[in-house]
XYZ file of C-alpha atoms in Angstrom:
403
model
C -23.489 -17.868 49.646
C -20.664 -19.570 49.139
C -21.854 -20.865 45.308
C -22.673 -17.071 44.701
C -19.119 -15.984 45.323
C -17.726 -19.360 43.067
C -20.159 -18.519 40.677
C -19.176 -15.119 40.419
C -15.411 -16.164 40.098
C -15.693 -18.364 37.439
C -17.854 -15.460 35.874
C -15.477 -13.004 36.835
C -12.050 -15.550 35.297
C -13.887 -16.180 31.795
C -15.166 -12.379 31.962
C -10.495 -11.696 32.049
C -10.125 -14.404 29.670
C -11.869 -12.250 26.979
C -10.119 -10.007 27.232
C -7.081 -9.155 25.492
C -3.988 -8.926 27.302
C -2.561 -5.653 28.584
C -0.784 -4.054 25.440
C 2.732 -5.037 25.057
C 5.155 -2.816 22.148
C 8.724 -3.611 22.329
C 10.355 0.011 22.647
C 6.907 1.791 22.591
C 7.317 2.113 19.252
C 5.997 -0.666 15.727
C 9.182 -0.812 13.252
C 8.636 -1.863 9.573
C 11.406 -2.209 7.373
C 10.723 -1.949 3.892
C 14.103 -3.221 1.810
C 14.321 -3.519 -2.044
C 16.013 -2.182 -4.914
C 15.847 1.313 -5.275
C 18.204 2.382 -8.708
C 18.557 -0.746 -10.355
C 16.581 -2.640 -12.745
C 13.655 -3.783 -10.566
C 13.328 0.473 -9.412
C 10.211 0.601 -10.674
C 9.009 -3.033 -10.513
C 8.661 -2.051 -5.959
C 11.124 0.443 -5.294
C 10.899 3.586 -3.529
C 6.919 2.830 -4.654
C 6.155 0.293 -1.824
C 7.709 2.444 0.537
C 4.409 4.911 -0.499
C 1.781 2.204 0.462
C 3.748 1.431 3.195
C 3.029 5.072 3.741
C 0.052 4.684 2.811
C -0.791 1.382 5.150
C 0.192 3.478 7.951
C -1.742 6.600 7.507
C -5.226 4.252 6.617
C -4.621 2.162 9.827
C -4.378 6.177 11.651
C -0.984 5.840 12.297
C -0.166 4.674 15.508
C -1.282 0.583 16.621
C -1.964 -0.055 20.375
C -1.631 3.962 21.339
C 1.781 3.472 20.161
C 3.631 5.229 17.164
C 4.204 3.100 13.740
C 7.693 4.333 11.578
C 7.957 2.984 8.030
C 11.747 3.249 7.519
C 13.707 2.164 4.170
C 16.787 1.165 1.941
C 17.759 0.012 -0.857
C 19.761 -3.219 -1.489
C 20.556 -3.110 -4.407
C 20.405 -6.525 -5.645
C 22.628 -7.984 -3.256
C 22.018 -10.591 -0.488
C 25.098 -9.748 1.314
C 24.333 -6.009 1.526
C 20.646 -7.281 2.270
C 21.850 -9.128 4.894
C 23.854 -6.787 6.339
C 21.090 -4.706 6.282
C 18.695 -6.404 7.553
C 21.282 -7.269 10.981
C 21.180 -3.798 11.679
C 18.018 -2.821 11.333
C 16.572 -6.050 13.660
C 19.788 -5.891 16.233
C 20.439 -2.448 16.130
C 17.344 -0.385 15.319
C 14.330 -2.585 16.768
C 12.914 -2.526 13.275
C 10.413 -5.810 14.075
C 9.805 -7.036 10.248
C 10.583 -6.575 6.804
C 8.822 -6.561 4.626
C 8.536 -6.432 0.488
C 12.293 -8.251 -1.097
C 12.311 -7.751 -4.411
C 14.700 -10.333 -5.892
C 14.863 -13.915 -4.905
C 18.218 -14.395 -3.112
C 18.281 -11.191 -1.628
C 14.686 -12.697 -0.314
C 15.880 -16.128 0.924
C 18.513 -14.587 2.889
C 16.956 -12.349 4.469
C 14.460 -14.874 5.203
C 16.825 -16.812 6.430
C 17.606 -14.200 8.395
C 14.676 -13.066 9.919
C 13.650 -16.565 11.170
C 16.916 -16.888 13.590
C 16.276 -13.667 14.260
C 13.431 -14.543 15.680
C 11.461 -12.199 13.112
C 8.500 -11.289 10.861
C 9.146 -10.900 6.979
C 6.039 -10.493 4.483
C 7.839 -11.317 1.267
C 5.647 -8.979 -2.274
C 8.571 -8.979 -4.560
C 10.228 -11.853 -5.206
C 8.552 -15.179 -7.588
C 10.442 -18.204 -5.698
C 7.762 -21.197 -4.311
C 11.929 -21.830 -1.333
C 10.681 -19.146 0.589
C 7.342 -21.185 0.899
C 9.109 -24.716 -0.194
C 12.099 -26.068 1.520
C 13.342 -22.886 2.837
C 9.813 -21.874 4.886
C 10.437 -20.342 8.387
C 7.417 -20.024 10.465
C 7.741 -15.983 11.006
C 7.951 -15.720 6.948
C 4.987 -14.855 5.009
C 4.531 -14.708 0.734
C 2.162 -12.708 -0.143
C 2.696 -11.586 -3.578
C 2.484 -14.104 -6.721
C 5.271 -15.862 -6.742
C 6.154 -18.771 -9.815
C 3.213 -21.336 -9.784
C 1.132 -18.591 -9.982
C 3.012 -16.890 -12.720
C 3.243 -20.054 -14.791
C -0.710 -20.898 -14.047
C -1.870 -17.695 -14.803
C 0.257 -16.705 -18.495
C 0.180 -20.476 -19.320
C -2.688 -22.809 -18.198
C -5.460 -19.928 -18.031
C -4.345 -18.555 -21.993
C -3.957 -21.748 -23.487
C -8.090 -21.942 -22.753
C -8.141 -18.799 -24.049
C -6.525 -20.065 -28.134
C -3.024 -20.051 -26.480
C -2.991 -23.708 -27.140
C 0.958 -24.281 -28.851
C 4.149 -22.280 -27.072
C 7.493 -21.225 -28.266
C 9.620 -20.315 -25.462
C 12.147 -17.395 -26.017
C 14.122 -17.906 -22.326
C 16.708 -16.113 -19.945
C 20.261 -18.868 -20.147
C 20.042 -19.405 -16.164
C 18.113 -20.943 -13.639
C 15.222 -18.597 -13.048
C 14.570 -18.844 -16.696
C 14.811 -22.595 -17.302
C 12.482 -23.021 -13.928
C 9.929 -20.893 -14.971
C 9.578 -21.908 -18.696
C 9.345 -25.749 -17.291
C 6.806 -24.780 -15.344
C 4.691 -22.453 -17.585
C 5.374 -25.458 -20.298
C 3.713 -28.320 -17.736
C 0.715 -25.879 -17.182
C 0.359 -25.736 -21.077
C 0.457 -28.920 -21.380
C -1.650 -30.663 -18.518
C -4.578 -27.507 -20.541
C -4.305 -29.663 -23.240
C -1.840 -27.549 -25.444
C 1.743 -28.023 -26.973
C 5.186 -26.632 -26.239
C 6.998 -27.014 -30.157
C 9.682 -25.484 -29.563
C 12.117 -22.754 -27.092
C 15.648 -21.294 -27.737
C 18.024 -19.449 -24.974
C 19.170 -16.480 -24.854
C 22.542 -14.855 -22.981
C 21.285 -12.766 -19.700
C 20.904 -8.560 -20.871
C 21.678 -9.551 -24.325
C 20.893 -6.713 -26.399
C 20.189 -8.039 -29.526
C 17.023 -10.865 -29.938
C 17.049 -10.290 -33.617
C 17.563 -14.580 -34.593
C 16.095 -15.626 -31.043
C 12.713 -13.861 -32.011
C 12.376 -15.221 -35.807
C 13.180 -18.917 -34.297
C 9.992 -18.057 -33.050
C 8.027 -16.160 -35.807
C 9.038 -19.391 -37.937
C 8.104 -21.659 -34.921
C 4.094 -20.427 -36.156
C 3.448 -20.514 -32.048
C 0.694 -19.155 -31.040
C 2.502 -17.978 -28.326
C 5.787 -16.653 -28.408
C 6.862 -17.191 -24.028
C 8.811 -14.803 -22.749
C 10.488 -16.500 -19.753
C 12.953 -13.507 -18.920
C 12.857 -10.869 -16.654
C 13.278 -7.069 -15.805
C 15.004 -4.952 -19.307
C 15.554 -8.620 -20.753
C 11.675 -8.898 -21.435
C 11.701 -4.996 -22.113
C 14.564 -5.197 -24.429
C 13.124 -8.531 -26.593
C 9.055 -7.588 -26.922
C 11.037 -4.059 -28.170
C 12.350 -5.678 -30.669
C 9.303 -7.734 -31.358
C 6.646 -4.939 -32.096
C 9.684 -4.118 -34.222
C 9.725 -7.595 -35.701
C 5.607 -7.281 -36.107
C 4.813 -9.749 -34.460
C 1.918 -8.696 -32.352
C 0.584 -7.620 -35.955
C 0.738 -10.762 -37.977
C -1.160 -12.933 -35.677
C 1.024 -14.814 -32.736
C 0.674 -12.759 -29.136
C 3.677 -12.043 -26.903
C 3.173 -13.739 -23.198
C 5.120 -12.316 -20.420
C 5.885 -14.424 -17.507
C 6.885 -11.777 -15.495
C 5.891 -8.176 -15.841
C 3.932 -5.993 -14.422
C 1.750 -2.158 -14.932
C 5.156 -0.412 -14.284
C 6.814 -2.244 -17.276
C 4.404 -2.079 -18.856
C 3.557 1.766 -18.485
C 7.807 2.194 -18.918
C 7.653 0.465 -21.868
C 4.830 2.503 -23.662
C 1.594 0.680 -24.866
C 2.936 0.028 -28.174
C 4.872 -1.697 -28.385
C 3.289 -3.777 -25.321
C -0.450 -3.893 -27.571
C -1.686 -7.501 -27.181
C 1.009 -8.748 -24.711
C -0.867 -11.301 -21.761
C 0.394 -11.232 -18.457
C -0.484 -12.289 -15.005
C -0.664 -10.289 -11.768
C -2.956 -10.355 -8.703
C -4.216 -6.148 -8.944
C -4.824 -4.009 -11.232
C -6.472 -0.156 -10.318
C -9.035 -0.342 -13.006
C -11.413 -3.968 -11.673
C -13.552 -2.161 -9.300
C -14.230 0.685 -7.599
C -12.626 -0.123 -4.767
C -9.499 -0.428 -6.626
C -10.580 2.390 -9.076
C -9.845 5.257 -5.356
C -7.175 3.430 -3.753
C -5.327 3.554 -7.628
C -6.743 7.641 -7.311
C -5.185 8.341 -4.283
C -1.810 5.969 -4.711
C -1.536 8.398 -7.396
C -2.998 11.869 -6.314
C 1.208 10.715 -3.731
C 3.251 9.220 -6.798
C 2.377 10.333 -10.070
C 1.723 6.934 -10.689
C -0.697 3.897 -10.600
C 0.151 0.704 -8.210
C 1.602 -2.871 -9.797
C 0.683 -5.791 -7.429
C 4.023 -5.519 -5.707
C 2.724 -2.529 -4.982
C -1.281 -2.630 -3.561
C 0.408 -5.649 -2.094
C 3.110 -4.389 0.391
C 0.336 -1.881 1.186
C -1.726 -5.441 2.434
C 0.986 -7.076 4.149
C 1.195 -4.239 6.589
C -2.090 -3.291 6.978
C -2.496 -6.916 7.514
C 0.626 -6.814 10.170
C -0.763 -4.207 11.750
C -4.223 -5.774 12.381
C -3.051 -8.363 14.150
C -0.414 -6.888 15.729
C -3.978 -4.935 17.307
C -5.278 -8.373 16.810
C -3.233 -9.854 19.387
C -2.327 -7.114 22.040
C 1.444 -7.332 21.173
C 4.173 -6.560 18.656
C 5.800 -9.854 19.950
C 6.540 -11.498 17.035
C 5.383 -16.116 17.824
C 1.199 -14.171 18.920
C 1.813 -12.005 15.496
C 3.480 -14.970 13.267
C -0.566 -17.069 15.152
C -2.210 -14.530 13.704
C -1.423 -13.723 10.800
C -1.774 -17.498 9.893
C -4.782 -17.744 11.463
C -6.791 -14.120 9.941
C -8.812 -14.071 6.149
C -7.470 -10.927 4.375
C -9.631 -8.755 2.858
C -9.028 -5.510 1.103
C -7.996 -3.798 -1.551
C -5.165 -5.709 -2.528
C -6.881 -9.706 -1.714
C -10.630 -10.889 -1.227
C -10.873 -13.543 1.228
C -7.391 -14.576 1.720
C -6.144 -16.892 3.867
C -2.720 -17.914 4.535
C -1.768 -21.327 3.990
C 0.254 -23.546 6.674
C 4.069 -22.866 4.667
C 3.803 -18.609 4.819
C 1.908 -18.714 1.472
C -0.996 -16.438 0.695
C -3.536 -17.647 -1.067
C -6.017 -15.186 -3.321
C -7.507 -14.481 -6.544
C -4.932 -13.744 -9.799
C -5.794 -11.982 -13.098
C -4.420 -13.049 -16.606
C -3.858 -9.926 -18.157
C -4.300 -8.719 -22.292
C -2.616 -5.223 -22.712
C -5.335 -3.021 -25.240
C -4.308 -1.874 -28.748
C -3.810 2.573 -27.756
C -6.463 3.154 -29.486
C -8.624 1.162 -27.081
C -7.437 2.876 -23.969
C -9.061 5.520 -22.136
C -6.033 6.823 -20.185
C -2.697 7.030 -20.068
C -2.989 3.904 -16.784
C -6.277 1.996 -18.604
C -4.174 -0.494 -20.149
C -5.780 -4.000 -19.220
C -8.673 -5.496 -20.198
C -8.806 -8.738 -17.753
C -9.126 -11.917 -19.739
C -9.869 -14.364 -16.987
C -10.226 -14.975 -13.187
C -7.638 -17.677 -11.412
C -8.728 -18.937 -8.200
C -6.200 -18.797 -5.429
C -6.298 -22.535 -5.026
C -5.583 -22.776 -8.211
C -3.021 -20.948 -8.914
C -0.720 -21.597 -6.119
C 0.720 -24.583 -4.768
C -1.191 -26.260 -1.949
C 0.722 -25.897 1.003
C 1.015 -29.593 2.094
C 2.387 -30.362 -1.623
C 5.208 -27.771 -0.946
C 7.610 -28.723 0.276
C 7.704 -27.094 3.473
C 8.704 -28.633 6.281
C 6.121 -26.846 8.617
C 3.551 -28.176 6.159
C 3.328 -31.555 6.078
C 2.616 -31.576 10.461
């Protein structure tokens, strides 16, 4: 009888260990903050559309987690780190926000990630580019979910060389972001057997690109790489179209451009443009269904920032559900361990540095006559496997990944 009793106790203990811990949700609500640019140069890049994507994720999850309600709040950081920092502190200290996501603009993302680390809160970045987030300034609670500068350089630089674009001339914004993008892309061009024949730097927010484009045209390079962003990229593409650069046989490669900016520019000016994104709504039946639902509520198709925000919110909620709590350490551990399988990423994995690794895609904007509809912009030229697109976590410079 004593042996039976001991065996029964052991079985009960094992069964108890197999059960999830009692659900624990702080303040009886899971609150998610979407913080980004909603009125400036990146308002279409993510903007209120990322907020809508977050709401879609909550609805698709069922509206509650662990029988507790889910709330999504949002604010405009105006691309200013000080404003973003003030909002983040208020959200964490007064409004009981559990996690902050999106965070367009690298300086903003770094500032908020620093505060999140200090407060032991999770942040998931989908809108900023810098690899520093998962490099020397990585955080045990910080995650980078969509693209980064390394992936853009590999996708548009390396993969485009393999598609015939083996000589490059760079038109580069004259500040640190532009230099970094030119350098990283140029390195991948050379590593894949291509050459960089020259470059020229332009002032930030200039309106006249004629002299720079004439130098690029005269270089004879097969590809003109636009190492800039936002309105700088759009204005350069518009004026390149006026010069007939693409029509004459040279290719334009936008190193940071998404479907939202292509739509704003228009197919006539953007045709022939090469770029890299981590999501395209028209790749398969699943992405088309998601795109249609997003379009029905917003009047536009999602880019990789918005689809990435949907994925980040969904994965966070899955992690809360899995762990039975919204406690930061437990949820962060689950986010590192769980594979990412949703409409945005298949077989995605999170490295020790917080970088989510998944496949990226080299795109080319169609000619207007080849488009089947208003948002039928891309031909997918190549798939860049995640392990090639993103830096090996062990080589990222993140102390967490070198242990």
